[in-house]
């Protein structure tokens, strides 16, 4: 008796998919969960250490400056507008719009990375000055690693978009990059509140 073999015609299936139908999307989501867990540990550590002090920051330590961190938080929120436009353009396979949007996003994330350097100064405390300084710096450093990696990836993708042989799957990668961008900028808002604002009312 000859074994039967299942046969399916897959010619009609799309060669490029977006969102949860893409393996890269799931890989990006997994990375988000891992990095989100790391940042969650920073948050738990921050509030745990707060319980050990009668004042926060501890005595003789200045509260952080707010100007640069507030500009940074606003810029991160607003940056989702052009990135969302890029995300939608990639789904439409609109290469011209993707190129323009990626250039804008590349400039924005370079500016955000530069501002991050000033945010360390805005803490107004050394990393080794009490537990407060250590946990504030740890939170900023952890998020900065993600910011720098996203900057590098965004610039590389932007350069790729201007190559003559851009493929449909490359546009799917743009959408996956947008997913991580939303996480990177969105998660910073509660972290900004924790690191820079809570010392004023805790």
PDB file of N, CA and C in Angstrom, residues 111-150:
ATOM      1  N   UNK A 111      19.006  62.997  17.664  1.00  0.00           N
ATOM      2  CA  UNK A 111      18.778  64.093  18.618  1.00  0.00           C
ATOM      3  C   UNK A 111      18.439  63.534  20.000  1.00  0.00           C
ATOM      4  N   UNK A 112      17.612  62.497  20.045  1.00  0.00           N
ATOM      5  CA  UNK A 112      17.245  61.895  21.324  1.00  0.00           C
ATOM      6  C   UNK A 112      18.457  61.301  22.029  1.00  0.00           C
ATOM      7  N   UNK A 113      19.356  60.722  21.268  1.00  0.00           N
ATOM      8  CA  UNK A 113      20.565  60.144  21.853  1.00  0.00           C
ATOM      9  C   UNK A 113      21.476  61.239  22.409  1.00  0.00           C
ATOM     10  N   UNK A 114      21.562  62.350  21.713  1.00  0.00           N
ATOM     11  CA  UNK A 114      22.355  63.480  22.200  1.00  0.00           C
ATOM     12  C   UNK A 114      21.738  64.041  23.483  1.00  0.00           C
ATOM     13  N   UNK A 115      20.426  64.185  23.489  1.00  0.00           N
ATOM     14  CA  UNK A 115      19.743  64.670  24.685  1.00  0.00           C
ATOM     15  C   UNK A 115      19.952  63.738  25.869  1.00  0.00           C
ATOM     16  N   UNK A 116      20.053  62.449  25.601  1.00  0.00           N
ATOM     17  CA  UNK A 116      20.257  61.488  26.679  1.00  0.00           C
ATOM     18  C   UNK A 116      21.554  61.779  27.431  1.00  0.00           C
ATOM     19  N   UNK A 117      22.584  62.193  26.715  1.00  0.00           N
ATOM     20  CA  UNK A 117      23.852  62.532  27.379  1.00  0.00           C
ATOM     21  C   UNK A 117      23.643  63.666  28.385  1.00  0.00           C
ATOM     22  N   UNK A 118      22.802  64.635  28.019  1.00  0.00           N
ATOM     23  CA  UNK A 118      22.510  65.741  28.931  1.00  0.00           C
ATOM     24  C   UNK A 118      21.592  65.297  30.074  1.00  0.00           C
ATOM     25  N   UNK A 119      20.809  64.265  29.845  1.00  0.00           N
ATOM     26  CA  UNK A 119      19.946  63.767  30.915  1.00  0.00           C
ATOM     27  C   UNK A 119      20.761  63.183  32.063  1.00  0.00           C
ATOM     28  N   UNK A 120      21.883  62.586  31.754  1.00  0.00           N
ATOM     29  CA  UNK A 120      22.741  62.081  32.831  1.00  0.00           C
ATOM     30  C   UNK A 120      23.207  63.235  33.722  1.00  0.00           C
ATOM     31  N   UNK A 121      23.560  64.357  33.092  1.00  0.00           N
ATOM     32  CA  UNK A 121      23.948  65.535  33.875  1.00  0.00           C
ATOM     33  C   UNK A 121      22.764  66.088  34.651  1.00  0.00           C
ATOM     34  N   UNK A 122      21.567  65.961  34.074  1.00  0.00           N
ATOM     35  CA  UNK A 122      20.361  66.479  34.735  1.00  0.00           C
ATOM     36  C   UNK A 122      20.028  65.720  36.007  1.00  0.00           C
ATOM     37  N   UNK A 123      20.547  64.516  36.167  1.00  0.00           N
ATOM     38  CA  UNK A 123      20.315  63.775  37.411  1.00  0.00           C
ATOM     39  C   UNK A 123      20.920  64.502  38.614  1.00  0.00           C
ATOM     40  N   UNK A 124      22.016  65.212  38.375  1.00  0.00           N
ATOM     41  CA  UNK A 124      22.699  66.000  39.402  1.00  0.00           C
ATOM     42  C   UNK A 124      23.165  65.130  40.569  1.00  0.00           C
ATOM     43  N   UNK A 125      23.557  63.908  40.260  1.00  0.00           N
ATOM     44  CA  UNK A 125      24.078  62.988  41.270  1.00  0.00           C
ATOM     45  C   UNK A 125      24.986  61.974  40.567  1.00  0.00           C
ATOM     46  N   UNK A 126      26.042  61.575  41.238  1.00  0.00           N
ATOM     47  CA  UNK A 126      26.932  60.551  40.691  1.00  0.00           C
ATOM     48  C   UNK A 126      26.302  59.175  40.867  1.00  0.00           C
ATOM     49  N   UNK A 127      26.741  58.240  40.042  1.00  0.00           N
ATOM     50  CA  UNK A 127      26.205  56.889  40.116  1.00  0.00           C
ATOM     51  C   UNK A 127      26.552  56.195  41.416  1.00  0.00           C
ATOM     52  N   UNK A 128      27.658  56.624  42.059  1.00  0.00           N
ATOM     53  CA  UNK A 128      28.093  55.979  43.293  1.00  0.00           C
ATOM     54  C   UNK A 128      27.758  56.796  44.538  1.00  0.00           C
ATOM     55  N   UNK A 129      26.825  57.759  44.392  1.00  0.00           N
ATOM     56  CA  UNK A 129      26.397  58.556  45.534  1.00  0.00           C
ATOM     57  C   UNK A 129      25.095  57.988  46.068  1.00  0.00           C
ATOM     58  N   UNK A 130      25.195  57.138  47.061  1.00  0.00           N
ATOM     59  CA  UNK A 130      24.040  56.509  47.715  1.00  0.00           C
ATOM     60  C   UNK A 130      23.292  55.590  46.755  1.00  0.00           C
ATOM     61  N   UNK A 131      22.359  54.845  47.314  1.00  0.00           N
ATOM     62  CA  UNK A 131      21.563  53.927  46.503  1.00  0.00           C
ATOM     63  C   UNK A 131      20.700  54.687  45.504  1.00  0.00           C
ATOM     64  N   UNK A 132      20.285  55.884  45.863  1.00  0.00           N
ATOM     65  CA  UNK A 132      19.467  56.705  44.969  1.00  0.00           C
ATOM     66  C   UNK A 132      20.193  56.962  43.653  1.00  0.00           C
ATOM     67  N   UNK A 133      21.437  57.395  43.740  1.00  0.00           N
ATOM     68  CA  UNK A 133      22.205  57.661  42.538  1.00  0.00           C
ATOM     69  C   UNK A 133      22.415  56.412  41.708  1.00  0.00           C
ATOM     70  N   UNK A 134      22.678  55.300  42.393  1.00  0.00           N
ATOM     71  CA  UNK A 134      22.939  54.047  41.672  1.00  0.00           C
ATOM     72  C   UNK A 134      21.726  53.583  40.882  1.00  0.00           C
ATOM     73  N   UNK A 135      20.542  53.615  41.506  1.00  0.00           N
ATOM     74  CA  UNK A 135      19.362  53.097  40.816  1.00  0.00           C
ATOM     75  C   UNK A 135      18.889  54.070  39.730  1.00  0.00           C
ATOM     76  N   UNK A 136      19.070  55.365  39.940  1.00  0.00           N
ATOM     77  CA  UNK A 136      18.699  56.332  38.902  1.00  0.00           C
ATOM     78  C   UNK A 136      19.591  56.163  37.679  1.00  0.00           C
ATOM     79  N   UNK A 137      20.882  56.020  37.902  1.00  0.00           N
ATOM     80  CA  UNK A 137      21.821  55.810  36.797  1.00  0.00           C
ATOM     81  C   UNK A 137      21.568  54.460  36.119  1.00  0.00           C
ATOM     82  N   UNK A 138      21.274  53.424  36.904  1.00  0.00           N
ATOM     83  CA  UNK A 138      21.034  52.094  36.323  1.00  0.00           C
ATOM     84  C   UNK A 138      19.846  52.124  35.374  1.00  0.00           C
ATOM     85  N   UNK A 139      18.797  52.839  35.767  1.00  0.00           N
ATOM     86  CA  UNK A 139      17.608  52.947  34.910  1.00  0.00           C
ATOM     87  C   UNK A 139      17.939  53.672  33.619  1.00  0.00           C
ATOM     88  N   UNK A 140      18.673  54.774  33.743  1.00  0.00           N
ATOM     89  CA  UNK A 140      19.019  55.559  32.559  1.00  0.00           C
ATOM     90  C   UNK A 140      19.958  54.786  31.638  1.00  0.00           C
ATOM     91  N   UNK A 141      20.939  54.102  32.215  1.00  0.00           N
ATOM     92  CA  UNK A 141      21.894  53.343  31.406  1.00  0.00           C
ATOM     93  C   UNK A 141      21.187  52.203  30.667  1.00  0.00           C
ATOM     94  N   UNK A 142      20.297  51.513  31.365  1.00  0.00           N
ATOM     95  CA  UNK A 142      19.581  50.398  30.739  1.00  0.00           C
ATOM     96  C   UNK A 142      18.774  50.863  29.546  1.00  0.00           C
ATOM     97  N   UNK A 143      18.040  51.955  29.709  1.00  0.00           N
ATOM     98  CA  UNK A 143      17.243  52.470  28.593  1.00  0.00           C
ATOM     99  C   UNK A 143      18.139  53.032  27.493  1.00  0.00           C
ATOM    100  N   UNK A 144      19.283  53.593  27.875  1.00  0.00           N
ATOM    101  CA  UNK A 144      20.202  54.157  26.877  1.00  0.00           C
ATOM    102  C   UNK A 144      20.747  53.083  25.947  1.00  0.00           C
ATOM    103  N   UNK A 145      21.015  51.894  26.480  1.00  0.00           N
ATOM    104  CA  UNK A 145      21.497  50.807  25.613  1.00  0.00           C
ATOM    105  C   UNK A 145      20.476  50.490  24.532  1.00  0.00           C
ATOM    106  N   UNK A 146      19.200  50.514  24.905  1.00  0.00           N
ATOM    107  CA  UNK A 146      18.142  50.267  23.918  1.00  0.00           C
ATOM    108  C   UNK A 146      18.060  51.411  22.921  1.00  0.00           C
ATOM    109  N   UNK A 147      18.228  52.633  23.407  1.00  0.00           N
ATOM    110  CA  UNK A 147      18.167  53.810  22.536  1.00  0.00           C
ATOM    111  C   UNK A 147      19.283  53.789  21.503  1.00  0.00           C
ATOM    112  N   UNK A 148      20.486  53.454  21.941  1.00  0.00           N
ATOM    113  CA  UNK A 148      21.628  53.429  21.025  1.00  0.00           C
ATOM    114  C   UNK A 148      21.452  52.315  19.980  1.00  0.00           C
ATOM    115  N   UNK A 149      20.977  51.155  20.424  1.00  0.00           N
ATOM    116  CA  UNK A 149      20.758  50.052  19.484  1.00  0.00           C
ATOM    117  C   UNK A 149      19.686  50.408  18.454  1.00  0.00           C
ATOM    118  N   UNK A 150      18.612  51.058  18.916  1.00  0.00           N
ATOM    119  CA  UNK A 150      17.558  51.457  17.989  1.00  0.00           C
ATOM    120  C   UNK A 150      18.046  52.528  17.029  1.00  0.00           C
TER     121      UNK A 150
END
